Amino acid sequence: MQNETGNLVLTDETPAPGPAQFAVRALVALVFLAGVWYYADHLAVDNVGHIFLVVAALAGAYMAMNIGANDVANNVGPAVGSGAMTLGVAVVIAAIFEAAGALIAGGDVVSTIKDGIIDPSKLDTQVFIWMMMAALLGGAIWLNVATWMGAPVSTTHSIVGGVLGAGLAAGGAGIANWGSMGAIAASWVISPVMGGVIAAVLLFVIKHLIMYPEDMVKAARKVVPWIIALMAWAFVTYLMLKGVKKIFPVGFGTACLIGLVAAAIALFASRASIARVAGSMPNSREAVNNLFTIPLIFSAALLSFAHGANDVANAIGPLAAVTDAVLEGGVTDKAKIPLWVMLVGAIGISIGLILYGPRLIRTVGSEITELDKSRAFCIAMAAAITVIVASQLGLPVSSTHIALGGVFGVGFLREYLKTNYASQLHMILNNHSGEDRERIKAFLDNFKGSDLEDMKSLLLEAKMRKTEVPLTKAERKRLKKIYKHEMVKRHQFLKIAAAWVITVPVSASLGALLFFTMRGIFVQ
């Protein structure tokens, strides 16, 4: 459905897939799993670890699809919820850039998942294989259950918890790299806060530079091209450092200079394009918001690329470890990541997004706070910046936490601005008394129907007019209710926080349980 501004709103009334759609999706998923099984089965047909490689490949593919169904929705949810793009367009863009990020720049984070959480040298090859298989299956099972429940949990939490739980079951407390776990755990707290702060700051700047001036169109013509240029610089610089660097050496300074060239080109092109559009554009908030459509699409693509580079490790890290142990006959310090393993992660994420992503897109896009295009752009750009920094450092941070942190940051900023303006208005009106009740009623009705930004204008108007406004108890209650309206749904906040808290212990417990089960099956 659409809201009063024409933006797409995904609601609880969105029809659920029927039996035919469910069957088609299941068939596509099974075909993908069958293809992975066929390749892995023929890859190590003469190897003693043949069955383990096949099971690990299937578990990796299964995990990759769950990542696509859960995490990728966070990348495109704000764009779809704001009406900047349709769900179909968002899925195509995300699928392409997710796969590109995984294949071009996914290797660094894989090493952290493989041997940054536990010390594989303390396990013999057979036990290590069981441990990694149990971790992968435990994380995937929990993620599947959570996705089915509609809970936007972290896929990174799921696999890290699985590796930790299975590792502790296999080798005791001494096997865990607690220093690395501490850094990873810290990033889980820092990343949503960083995403929220960056998104809120970006939105605050956009409001003051574009939405608050009297001539919004003129302000947008000046500012939006620079926003696009900044985005182009970030994307190209990251691509140089994470992708091209693997082909020939590129230093940070060189990458930044190349990014600046791309930014200059983007600035020139977008300035001319926006000038043409702005020439016939009305001076309204909705019209100015439409200028963020193309930047929002590009930022969603950037976020998908960064997510593919960062979160593909959750599916293929344990798979790469098992593949290396089976084919090489032992646990090595530097495991090669075969192309087929990267493809399993990249294709699996895209398939999961296409088949099962819309449910979480609804939650992120419309069920936490109302999003327009400028707000959605701030969320996507903030999440992209945070994920890029994390991937550059090799930290397996949660894109779910980052994206949702951005959504909450934008929502809470809106609450702050509304409370700030309305409370100031309340104090000024409370200092006056007597005179015309009709004027009071008209003023309050105007206030109640105003947007957040218009409250500031009303406050200044009231101050200049020196209006005397005697507020009755009922009117005070109405005004208080207006500015205390929640712009972030608290029940969603609590639901998501609870899901985050239980993910690691649940996936760790599943990983440990599956390890003991495998050991019981294979040890006679």
Short mmCIF file of C-alpha atoms in Angstrom, two decimals:
data_model
loop_
_atom_site.label_atom_id
_atom_site.label_comp_id
_atom_site.label_asym_id
_atom_site.label_seq_id
_atom_site.Cartn_x
_atom_site.Cartn_y
_atom_site.Cartn_z
CA MET A 1 0.00 0.00 0.00
CA GLN A 2 0.99 3.70 -0.19
CA ASN A 3 0.97 6.42 2.43
CA GLU A 4 -0.28 9.95 1.95
CA THR A 5 2.99 10.99 0.28
CA GLY A 6 2.81 8.21 -2.27
CA ASN A 7 5.60 6.17 -0.74
CA LEU A 8 5.37 2.41 -0.55
CA VAL A 9 4.52 1.13 2.91
CA LEU A 10 4.84 -2.57 3.67
CA THR A 11 2.37 -3.42 6.40
CA ASP A 12 1.22 -6.43 8.31
CA GLU A 13 -1.58 -6.74 5.75
CA THR A 14 0.94 -7.55 2.99
CA PRO A 15 -0.29 -10.90 1.64
CA ALA A 16 1.70 -13.96 2.66
CA PRO A 17 2.93 -16.27 -0.11
CA GLY A 18 0.44 -18.93 -1.11
CA PRO A 19 1.11 -22.68 -1.38
CA ALA A 20 2.17 -22.41 -5.04
CA GLN A 21 4.68 -19.63 -4.30
CA PHE A 22 5.99 -21.54 -1.31
CA ALA A 23 6.49 -24.66 -3.45
CA VAL A 24 8.30 -22.74 -6.20
CA ARG A 25 10.65 -21.09 -3.69
CA ALA A 26 11.39 -24.42 -2.03
CA LEU A 27 12.07 -25.99 -5.43
CA VAL A 28 14.53 -23.25 -6.42
CA ALA A 29 16.34 -23.59 -3.09
CA LEU A 30 16.54 -27.37 -3.48
CA VAL A 31 17.91 -27.05 -7.03
CA PHE A 32 20.67 -24.77 -5.74
CA LEU A 33 21.51 -27.17 -2.91
CA ALA A 34 21.49 -30.09 -5.36
CA GLY A 35 23.97 -28.26 -7.59
CA VAL A 36 26.28 -27.61 -4.65
CA TRP A 37 25.98 -31.25 -3.55
CA TYR A 38 26.78 -32.49 -7.08
CA TYR A 39 29.93 -30.37 -7.37
CA ALA A 40 31.24 -31.17 -3.89
CA ASP A 41 30.47 -34.86 -4.40
CA HIS A 42 32.65 -35.01 -7.52
CA LEU A 43 35.36 -32.74 -6.12
CA ALA A 44 36.59 -35.19 -3.47
CA VAL A 45 35.17 -38.49 -4.68
CA ASP A 46 38.38 -40.38 -3.93
CA ASN A 47 39.14 -38.57 -0.68
CA VAL A 48 38.62 -40.09 2.75
CA GLY A 49 36.84 -36.90 3.88
CA HIS A 50 34.38 -36.98 0.99
CA ILE A 51 31.22 -37.07 3.10
CA PHE A 52 32.39 -34.24 5.32
CA LEU A 53 33.08 -31.97 2.34
CA VAL A 54 29.64 -32.66 0.88
CA VAL A 55 27.85 -31.97 4.18
CA ALA A 56 29.92 -28.82 4.80
CA ALA A 57 29.18 -27.55 1.27
CA LEU A 58 25.45 -28.07 1.77
CA ALA A 59 25.56 -26.38 5.18
CA GLY A 60 27.50 -23.44 3.69
CA ALA A 61 24.96 -23.05 0.90
CA TYR A 62 22.12 -23.29 3.41
CA MET A 63 23.74 -20.63 5.60
CA ALA A 64 24.33 -18.35 2.59
CA MET A 65 20.64 -18.46 1.66
CA ASN A 66 19.68 -17.55 5.22
CA ILE A 67 22.07 -14.61 5.13
CA GLY A 68 20.34 -13.40 1.98
CA ALA A 69 16.92 -13.83 3.57
CA ASN A 70 17.84 -11.98 6.77
CA ASP A 71 20.81 -9.63 6.52
CA VAL A 72 20.50 -8.39 2.94
CA ALA A 73 17.01 -7.09 3.70
CA ASN A 74 18.66 -4.48 5.92
CA ASN A 75 20.53 -3.06 2.93
CA VAL A 76 17.49 -2.44 0.73
CA GLY A 77 14.70 -2.18 3.32
CA PRO A 78 15.00 1.61 3.84
CA ALA A 79 15.09 2.25 0.08
CA VAL A 80 11.98 0.14 -0.53
CA GLY A 81 10.15 1.47 2.53
CA SER A 82 10.75 5.08 1.43
CA GLY A 83 9.44 4.39 -2.08
CA ALA A 84 12.78 5.12 -3.77
CA MET A 85 12.69 1.79 -5.61
CA THR A 86 10.40 -1.15 -6.06
CA LEU A 87 11.09 -4.44 -4.37
CA GLY A 88 12.01 -6.05 -7.69
CA VAL A 89 14.57 -3.39 -8.57
CA ALA A 90 16.01 -3.53 -5.05
CA VAL A 91 16.42 -7.31 -5.24
CA VAL A 92 18.24 -7.13 -8.60
CA ILE A 93 20.61 -4.37 -7.42
CA ALA A 94 21.34 -6.12 -4.13
CA ALA A 95 21.90 -9.50 -5.77
CA ILE A 96 24.43 -8.10 -8.27
CA PHE A 97 26.41 -6.05 -5.77
CA GLU A 98 26.27 -8.66 -3.01
CA ALA A 99 27.83 -11.21 -5.37
CA ALA A 100 30.41 -8.68 -6.58
CA GLY A 101 31.43 -7.75 -3.04
CA ALA A 102 31.74 -11.38 -2.01
CA LEU A 103 33.87 -12.37 -5.01
CA ILE A 104 36.05 -9.25 -5.18
CA ALA A 105 36.64 -8.31 -1.57
CA GLY A 106 35.44 -11.10 0.71
CA GLY A 107 38.69 -12.85 1.54
CA ASP A 108 39.99 -10.77 4.46
CA VAL A 109 37.03 -11.35 6.76
CA VAL A 110 36.94 -15.07 5.95
CA SER A 111 40.28 -15.50 7.70
CA THR A 112 38.84 -13.99 10.90
CA ILE A 113 35.91 -16.42 10.94
CA LYS A 114 38.16 -19.37 10.15
CA ASP A 115 40.86 -19.01 12.78
CA GLY A 116 40.28 -15.78 14.72
CA ILE A 117 37.71 -17.21 17.13
CA ILE A 118 39.39 -20.50 18.07
CA ASP A 119 42.93 -21.88 17.72
CA PRO A 120 42.66 -24.70 15.14
CA SER A 121 46.21 -25.90 15.87
CA LYS A 122 44.97 -27.41 19.17
CA LEU A 123 42.71 -29.87 17.34
CA ASP A 124 43.53 -32.82 15.13
CA THR A 125 42.18 -32.72 11.59
CA GLN A 126 39.16 -34.97 12.14
CA VAL A 127 37.95 -33.15 15.24
CA PHE A 128 38.51 -29.79 13.53
CA ILE A 129 36.31 -30.86 10.61
CA TRP A 130 33.55 -32.02 12.95
CA MET A 131 33.80 -28.77 14.89
CA MET A 132 33.51 -26.55 11.81
CA MET A 133 30.61 -28.58 10.41
CA ALA A 134 28.77 -28.38 13.73
CA ALA A 135 29.38 -24.63 13.93
CA LEU A 136 28.08 -24.05 10.42
CA LEU A 137 24.98 -26.20 10.92
CA GLY A 138 24.24 -24.73 14.37
CA GLY A 139 24.46 -21.15 13.13
CA ALA A 140 22.40 -21.94 10.03
CA ILE A 141 19.64 -23.74 11.94
CA TRP A 142 19.19 -20.91 14.43
CA LEU A 143 19.24 -18.32 11.65
CA ASN A 144 16.62 -20.26 9.71
CA VAL A 145 14.35 -20.45 12.78
CA ALA A 146 14.80 -16.75 13.51
CA THR A 147 14.09 -15.78 9.90
CA TRP A 148 10.95 -17.94 9.91
CA MET A 149 9.83 -16.09 13.08
CA GLY A 150 10.49 -12.72 11.42
CA ALA A 151 13.25 -11.78 13.88
CA PRO A 152 16.08 -9.72 12.31
CA VAL A 153 18.96 -11.43 14.11
CA SER A 154 22.60 -11.18 13.21
CA THR A 155 24.04 -13.82 10.91
CA THR A 156 27.47 -12.88 12.21
CA HIS A 157 26.36 -13.55 15.77
CA SER A 158 24.94 -16.88 14.61
CA ILE A 159 28.13 -18.23 13.04
CA VAL A 160 30.49 -16.75 15.64
CA GLY A 161 28.36 -18.30 18.38
CA GLY A 162 28.33 -21.61 16.50
CA VAL A 163 32.13 -21.63 16.10
CA LEU A 164 32.67 -20.68 19.74
CA GLY A 165 30.22 -23.26 21.11
CA ALA A 166 31.48 -26.11 18.92
CA GLY A 167 35.07 -25.10 19.64
CA LEU A 168 34.55 -25.15 23.39
CA ALA A 169 32.90 -28.56 23.09
CA ALA A 170 35.81 -29.84 21.02
CA GLY A 171 38.77 -28.42 22.91
CA GLY A 172 37.66 -26.74 26.13
CA ALA A 173 38.00 -23.13 27.21
CA GLY A 174 41.68 -22.99 26.25
CA ILE A 175 40.92 -23.30 22.55
CA ALA A 176 39.07 -19.99 22.31
CA ASN A 177 40.89 -16.83 21.29
CA TRP A 178 39.32 -14.70 24.01
CA GLY A 179 41.22 -11.56 22.95
CA SER A 180 39.83 -11.83 19.44
CA MET A 181 36.37 -12.58 20.84
CA GLY A 182 36.61 -9.47 23.01
CA ALA A 183 37.39 -7.31 19.97
CA ILE A 184 34.55 -8.89 18.00
CA ALA A 185 32.10 -8.46 20.89
CA ALA A 186 33.13 -4.81 21.25
CA SER A 187 32.45 -4.27 17.56
CA TRP A 188 28.90 -5.59 18.04
CA VAL A 189 28.25 -2.78 20.50
CA ILE A 190 30.19 -0.10 18.67
CA SER A 191 28.80 -0.80 15.19
CA PRO A 192 25.09 -0.10 15.85
CA VAL A 193 25.97 2.96 17.90
CA MET A 194 28.27 4.20 15.14
CA GLY A 195 25.64 3.49 12.49
CA GLY A 196 22.99 5.32 14.51
CA VAL A 197 25.18 8.33 15.23
CA ILE A 198 26.36 8.70 11.63
CA ALA A 199 22.81 8.36 10.28
CA ALA A 200 21.49 10.92 12.76
CA VAL A 201 24.30 13.39 12.01
CA LEU A 202 23.77 13.05 8.25
CA LEU A 203 20.03 13.63 8.64
CA PHE A 204 20.59 16.60 10.94
CA VAL A 205 22.95 18.18 8.41
CA ILE A 206 20.56 17.52 5.51
CA LYS A 207 17.68 19.07 7.44
CA HIS A 208 19.63 22.20 8.28
CA LEU A 209 21.27 22.64 4.88
CA ILE A 210 18.35 21.63 2.67
CA MET A 211 15.00 21.29 4.48
CA TYR A 212 15.09 24.31 6.81
CA PRO A 213 16.02 27.11 4.34
CA GLU A 214 13.08 29.00 2.84
CA ASP A 215 14.18 28.14 -0.71
CA MET A 216 14.66 24.37 -0.37
CA VAL A 217 15.15 23.82 -4.12
CA LYS A 218 18.03 26.28 -4.27
CA ALA A 219 19.64 24.70 -1.20
CA ALA A 220 19.24 21.20 -2.64
CA ARG A 221 20.88 22.21 -5.93
CA LYS A 222 23.97 23.21 -3.95
CA VAL A 223 24.16 20.39 -1.42
CA VAL A 224 22.91 17.19 -3.09
CA PRO A 225 25.70 17.06 -5.73
CA TRP A 226 28.28 17.17 -2.93
CA ILE A 227 26.50 14.30 -1.18
CA ILE A 228 26.70 12.28 -4.39
CA ALA A 229 30.39 13.18 -4.77
CA LEU A 230 31.12 12.02 -1.22
CA MET A 231 29.37 8.74 -1.93
CA ALA A 232 31.35 8.26 -5.16
CA TRP A 233 34.63 8.92 -3.34
CA ALA A 234 33.82 6.37 -0.65
CA PHE A 235 32.78 3.68 -3.12
CA VAL A 236 35.75 4.04 -5.50
CA THR A 237 38.31 4.34 -2.71
CA TYR A 238 36.99 1.19 -1.08
CA LEU A 239 36.93 -0.67 -4.40
CA MET A 240 40.57 0.26 -4.99
CA LEU A 241 41.66 -0.90 -1.55
CA LYS A 242 39.65 -4.12 -1.41
CA GLY A 243 39.37 -5.19 -5.04
CA VAL A 244 41.99 -3.73 -7.36
CA LYS A 245 44.66 -4.11 -4.66
CA LYS A 246 44.49 -7.88 -5.17
CA ILE A 247 45.46 -7.44 -8.84
CA PHE A 248 48.22 -4.83 -8.44
CA PRO A 249 49.45 -2.84 -5.40
CA VAL A 250 47.41 0.25 -4.56
CA GLY A 251 48.31 2.31 -1.50
CA PHE A 252 45.80 4.21 0.60
CA GLY A 253 46.93 7.58 -0.76
CA THR A 254 46.64 6.43 -4.38
CA ALA A 255 43.22 4.95 -3.72
CA CYS A 256 42.05 8.23 -2.17
CA LEU A 257 43.30 10.22 -5.17
CA ILE A 258 41.48 7.92 -7.60
CA GLY A 259 38.40 8.28 -5.42
CA LEU A 260 38.70 12.07 -5.60
CA VAL A 261 38.78 11.92 -9.39
CA ALA A 262 35.61 9.82 -9.36
CA ALA A 263 34.05 12.28 -6.89
CA ALA A 264 34.85 15.22 -9.18
CA ILE A 265 33.23 13.46 -12.14
CA ALA A 266 30.18 12.59 -10.05
CA LEU A 267 29.94 16.18 -8.76
CA PHE A 268 30.02 17.62 -12.28
CA ALA A 269 27.51 15.14 -13.72
CA SER A 270 25.06 15.29 -10.81
CA ARG A 271 25.19 19.08 -10.62
CA ALA A 272 24.05 19.40 -14.24
CA SER A 273 21.40 16.70 -13.83
CA ILE A 274 19.94 18.15 -10.63
CA ALA A 275 19.92 21.65 -12.11
CA ARG A 276 17.74 20.41 -14.98
CA VAL A 277 15.32 18.68 -12.62
CA ALA A 278 15.21 21.55 -10.13
CA GLY A 279 14.29 24.07 -12.82
CA SER A 280 10.69 22.88 -12.91
CA MET A 281 10.46 21.52 -9.36
CA PRO A 282 8.05 22.97 -6.79
CA ASN A 283 9.50 24.31 -3.56
CA SER A 284 8.15 21.51 -1.36
CA ARG A 285 9.64 18.96 0.99
CA GLU A 286 8.28 16.06 -1.05
CA ALA A 287 9.83 17.37 -4.26
CA VAL A 288 13.21 17.93 -2.63
CA ASN A 289 13.02 14.44 -1.13
CA ASN A 290 12.73 13.02 -4.64
CA LEU A 291 16.23 14.32 -5.40
CA PHE A 292 17.54 11.66 -3.03
CA THR A 293 16.16 8.81 -5.11
CA ILE A 294 19.24 8.26 -7.26
CA PRO A 295 21.73 8.81 -4.39
CA LEU A 296 19.70 6.35 -2.32
CA ILE A 297 19.87 3.72 -5.06
CA PHE A 298 23.64 4.17 -5.35
CA SER A 299 24.09 4.04 -1.58
CA ALA A 300 22.03 0.84 -1.40
CA ALA A 301 24.31 -0.66 -4.06
CA LEU A 302 27.37 0.42 -2.07
CA LEU A 303 25.96 -1.09 1.09
CA SER A 304 25.20 -4.35 -0.70
CA PHE A 305 28.77 -4.50 -2.05
CA ALA A 306 30.22 -3.91 1.40
CA HIS A 307 27.83 -6.43 2.94
CA GLY A 308 28.82 -9.07 0.39
CA ALA A 309 32.49 -8.48 1.20
CA ASN A 310 31.90 -8.65 4.94
CA ASP A 311 29.16 -11.20 5.54
CA VAL A 312 30.02 -13.82 2.93
CA ALA A 313 32.51 -15.02 5.55
CA ASN A 314 29.64 -16.21 7.71
CA ALA A 315 28.75 -18.84 5.14
CA ILE A 316 32.06 -19.76 3.54
CA GLY A 317 34.54 -19.27 6.39
CA PRO A 318 33.83 -22.66 8.02
CA LEU A 319 33.29 -24.22 4.55
CA ALA A 320 36.70 -22.95 3.38
CA ALA A 321 38.26 -24.40 6.54
CA VAL A 322 36.65 -27.84 6.02
CA THR A 323 37.53 -27.85 2.31
CA ASP A 324 41.16 -27.08 3.06
CA ALA A 325 41.36 -29.71 5.81
CA VAL A 326 39.76 -32.40 3.61
CA LEU A 327 41.68 -31.74 0.41
CA GLU A 328 45.05 -31.00 2.06
CA GLY A 329 44.77 -33.71 4.71
CA GLY A 330 45.37 -31.37 7.65
CA VAL A 331 44.77 -27.97 9.22
CA THR A 332 46.99 -25.31 7.67
CA ASP A 333 47.80 -21.80 8.84
CA LYS A 334 46.97 -20.21 5.48
CA ALA A 335 44.00 -21.88 3.85
CA LYS A 336 43.22 -21.17 0.21
CA ILE A 337 39.70 -20.07 -0.58
CA PRO A 338 38.65 -21.83 -3.79
CA LEU A 339 36.55 -19.95 -6.32
CA TRP A 340 33.72 -22.48 -6.02
CA VAL A 341 33.51 -21.80 -2.27
CA MET A 342 33.22 -18.06 -2.94
CA LEU A 343 30.56 -18.75 -5.57
CA VAL A 344 28.53 -20.85 -3.11
CA GLY A 345 28.46 -17.87 -0.74
CA ALA A 346 27.78 -15.22 -3.40
CA ILE A 347 25.06 -17.14 -5.27
CA GLY A 348 23.47 -18.46 -2.07
CA ILE A 349 23.12 -14.97 -0.61
CA SER A 350 21.46 -13.73 -3.82
CA ILE A 351 19.05 -16.68 -3.96
CA GLY A 352 18.08 -16.28 -0.31
CA LEU A 353 17.37 -12.59 -0.88
CA ILE A 354 15.23 -13.24 -3.94
CA LEU A 355 13.24 -16.07 -2.37
CA TYR A 356 12.83 -15.07 1.27
CA GLY A 357 14.03 -11.47 1.75
CA PRO A 358 10.75 -9.47 1.57
CA ARG A 359 9.58 -10.39 5.09
CA LEU A 360 12.55 -8.71 6.78
CA ILE A 361 12.48 -5.87 4.25
CA ARG A 362 9.04 -5.02 5.65
CA THR A 363 10.34 -4.89 9.22
CA VAL A 364 13.34 -2.69 8.44
CA GLY A 365 11.60 -0.49 5.89
CA SER A 366 8.36 0.43 7.61
CA GLU A 367 7.73 -1.20 10.98
CA ILE A 368 10.31 0.66 13.13
CA THR A 369 9.95 4.29 12.06
CA GLU A 370 8.45 6.13 9.09
CA LEU A 371 11.04 6.71 6.38
CA ASP A 372 11.18 9.14 3.51
CA LYS A 373 13.94 9.22 0.90
CA SER A 374 16.33 11.56 2.72
CA ARG A 375 16.06 9.53 5.94
CA ALA A 376 16.55 6.27 4.06
CA PHE A 377 19.60 7.68 2.29
CA CYS A 378 21.18 8.65 5.63
CA ILE A 379 20.59 5.15 6.99
CA ALA A 380 22.03 3.43 3.94
CA MET A 381 25.06 5.71 3.71
CA ALA A 382 25.82 5.43 7.43
CA ALA A 383 25.54 1.66 7.29
CA ALA A 384 27.77 1.52 4.21
CA ILE A 385 30.49 3.60 5.85
CA THR A 386 30.42 1.49 9.01
CA VAL A 387 30.49 -1.83 7.16
CA ILE A 388 33.33 -0.65 4.92
CA VAL A 389 35.46 0.36 7.90
CA ALA A 390 34.74 -2.95 9.62
CA SER A 391 35.56 -4.99 6.53
CA GLN A 392 38.79 -3.04 6.04
CA LEU A 393 39.80 -3.95 9.61
CA GLY A 394 38.77 -7.59 9.16
CA LEU A 395 36.10 -7.44 11.89
CA PRO A 396 33.01 -9.62 11.33
CA VAL A 397 30.55 -6.98 12.51
CA SER A 398 26.83 -7.43 12.10
CA SER A 399 25.27 -5.57 9.20
CA THR A 400 21.92 -6.16 10.88
CA HIS A 401 23.05 -4.21 13.95
CA ILE A 402 24.54 -1.44 11.82
CA ALA A 403 21.54 -0.95 9.53
CA LEU A 404 19.03 -1.15 12.36
CA GLY A 405 21.22 1.16 14.43
CA GLY A 406 20.89 3.66 11.58
CA VAL A 407 17.10 3.25 11.52
CA PHE A 408 16.89 3.79 15.27
CA GLY A 409 19.26 6.75 15.06
CA VAL A 410 17.06 8.48 12.50
CA GLY A 411 13.90 7.69 14.46
CA PHE A 412 15.25 8.94 17.77
CA LEU A 413 16.58 12.12 16.11
CA ARG A 414 13.07 12.77 14.80
CA GLU A 415 11.69 12.29 18.32
CA TYR A 416 14.28 14.69 19.72
CA LEU A 417 13.54 17.38 17.15
CA LYS A 418 9.81 17.10 17.69
CA THR A 419 10.14 17.17 21.47
CA ASN A 420 12.57 20.09 21.29
CA TYR A 421 10.39 22.27 19.08
CA ALA A 422 7.11 21.33 20.76
CA SER A 423 8.39 21.80 24.31
CA GLN A 424 9.76 25.24 23.43
CA LEU A 425 6.38 26.14 21.97
CA HIS A 426 4.68 24.79 25.08
CA MET A 427 6.83 26.95 27.37
CA ILE A 428 6.23 30.11 25.34
CA LEU A 429 2.48 29.56 25.16
CA ASN A 430 2.38 28.76 28.88
CA ASN A 431 3.77 32.20 29.68
CA HIS A 432 0.77 33.96 28.16
CA SER A 433 -2.84 34.23 29.30
CA GLY A 434 -6.25 35.63 28.38
CA GLU A 435 -7.68 37.04 25.15
CA ASP A 436 -8.96 35.09 22.18
CA ARG A 437 -9.77 31.39 22.63
CA GLU A 438 -10.57 31.02 18.94
CA ARG A 439 -7.06 32.16 18.07
CA ILE A 440 -5.73 29.69 20.65
CA LYS A 441 -7.72 26.86 19.13
CA ALA A 442 -6.65 27.78 15.60
CA PHE A 443 -3.01 27.93 16.68
CA LEU A 444 -3.16 24.54 18.41
CA ASP A 445 -4.94 22.92 15.46
CA ASN A 446 -2.27 24.31 13.15
CA PHE A 447 0.43 22.97 15.46
CA LYS A 448 -1.10 19.51 15.64
CA GLY A 449 -1.26 19.21 11.85
CA SER A 450 2.28 20.46 11.24
CA ASP A 451 5.34 18.51 10.19
CA LEU A 452 8.34 18.39 12.52
CA GLU A 453 10.20 21.12 10.67
CA ASP A 454 7.13 23.41 10.62
CA MET A 455 7.02 23.40 14.42
CA LYS A 456 10.12 25.57 14.47
CA SER A 457 8.42 28.12 12.22
CA LEU A 458 5.34 28.11 14.45
CA LEU A 459 7.54 28.69 17.47
CA LEU A 460 9.18 31.71 15.86
CA GLU A 461 5.79 33.00 14.72
CA ALA A 462 4.37 32.70 18.21
CA LYS A 463 7.38 34.49 19.64
CA MET A 464 7.14 37.38 17.18
CA ARG A 465 3.36 37.76 17.55
CA LYS A 466 3.59 37.65 21.36
CA THR A 467 0.43 35.53 21.34
CA GLU A 468 -1.24 35.06 24.70
CA VAL A 469 -2.35 31.46 24.95
CA PRO A 470 -4.18 30.32 28.11
CA LEU A 471 -4.04 26.53 28.02
CA THR A 472 -6.75 24.50 29.71
CA LYS A 473 -5.93 21.17 31.29
CA ALA A 474 -7.41 19.33 28.31
CA GLU A 475 -5.39 21.46 25.88
CA ARG A 476 -2.20 20.85 27.86
CA LYS A 477 -2.89 17.13 27.73
CA ARG A 478 -3.44 17.28 23.97
CA LEU A 479 -0.21 19.20 23.43
CA LYS A 480 1.75 16.84 25.67
CA LYS A 481 0.35 13.86 23.81
CA ILE A 482 1.34 15.37 20.47
CA TYR A 483 4.98 15.93 21.30
CA LYS A 484 5.35 12.67 23.19
CA HIS A 485 4.23 10.65 20.18
CA GLU A 486 6.68 7.79 19.61
CA MET A 487 8.46 7.94 16.27
CA VAL A 488 10.35 4.74 17.06
CA LYS A 489 8.11 1.77 17.81
CA ARG A 490 9.22 0.66 21.27
CA HIS A 491 7.84 -2.86 20.91
CA GLN A 492 9.99 -3.36 17.81
CA PHE A 493 13.01 -1.97 19.64
CA LEU A 494 12.53 -4.42 22.52
CA LYS A 495 11.82 -7.35 20.19
CA ILE A 496 14.97 -6.74 18.16
CA ALA A 497 17.13 -6.19 21.26
CA ALA A 498 15.87 -9.47 22.74
CA ALA A 499 16.66 -11.33 19.52
CA TRP A 500 20.19 -9.91 19.52
CA VAL A 501 20.78 -10.99 23.13
CA ILE A 502 19.86 -14.66 22.67
CA THR A 503 21.49 -15.30 19.30
CA VAL A 504 25.03 -16.08 20.46
CA PRO A 505 24.09 -18.41 23.35
CA VAL A 506 21.48 -20.25 21.27
CA SER A 507 23.77 -20.77 18.26
CA ALA A 508 26.65 -21.72 20.58
CA SER A 509 24.46 -24.31 22.31
CA LEU A 510 23.38 -25.73 18.97
CA GLY A 511 26.99 -25.85 17.76
CA ALA A 512 28.10 -27.71 20.89
CA LEU A 513 25.16 -30.13 20.72
CA LEU A 514 25.80 -30.91 17.06
CA PHE A 515 29.51 -31.48 17.72
CA PHE A 516 28.76 -34.02 20.43
CA THR A 517 26.23 -35.68 18.12
CA MET A 518 28.76 -35.96 15.27
CA ARG A 519 31.45 -37.28 17.57
CA GLY A 520 29.02 -39.87 18.87
CA ILE A 521 28.15 -40.96 15.33
CA PHE A 522 31.67 -41.16 13.92
CA VAL A 523 33.60 -42.38 16.97
CA GLN A 524 32.92 -46.09 17.52
#
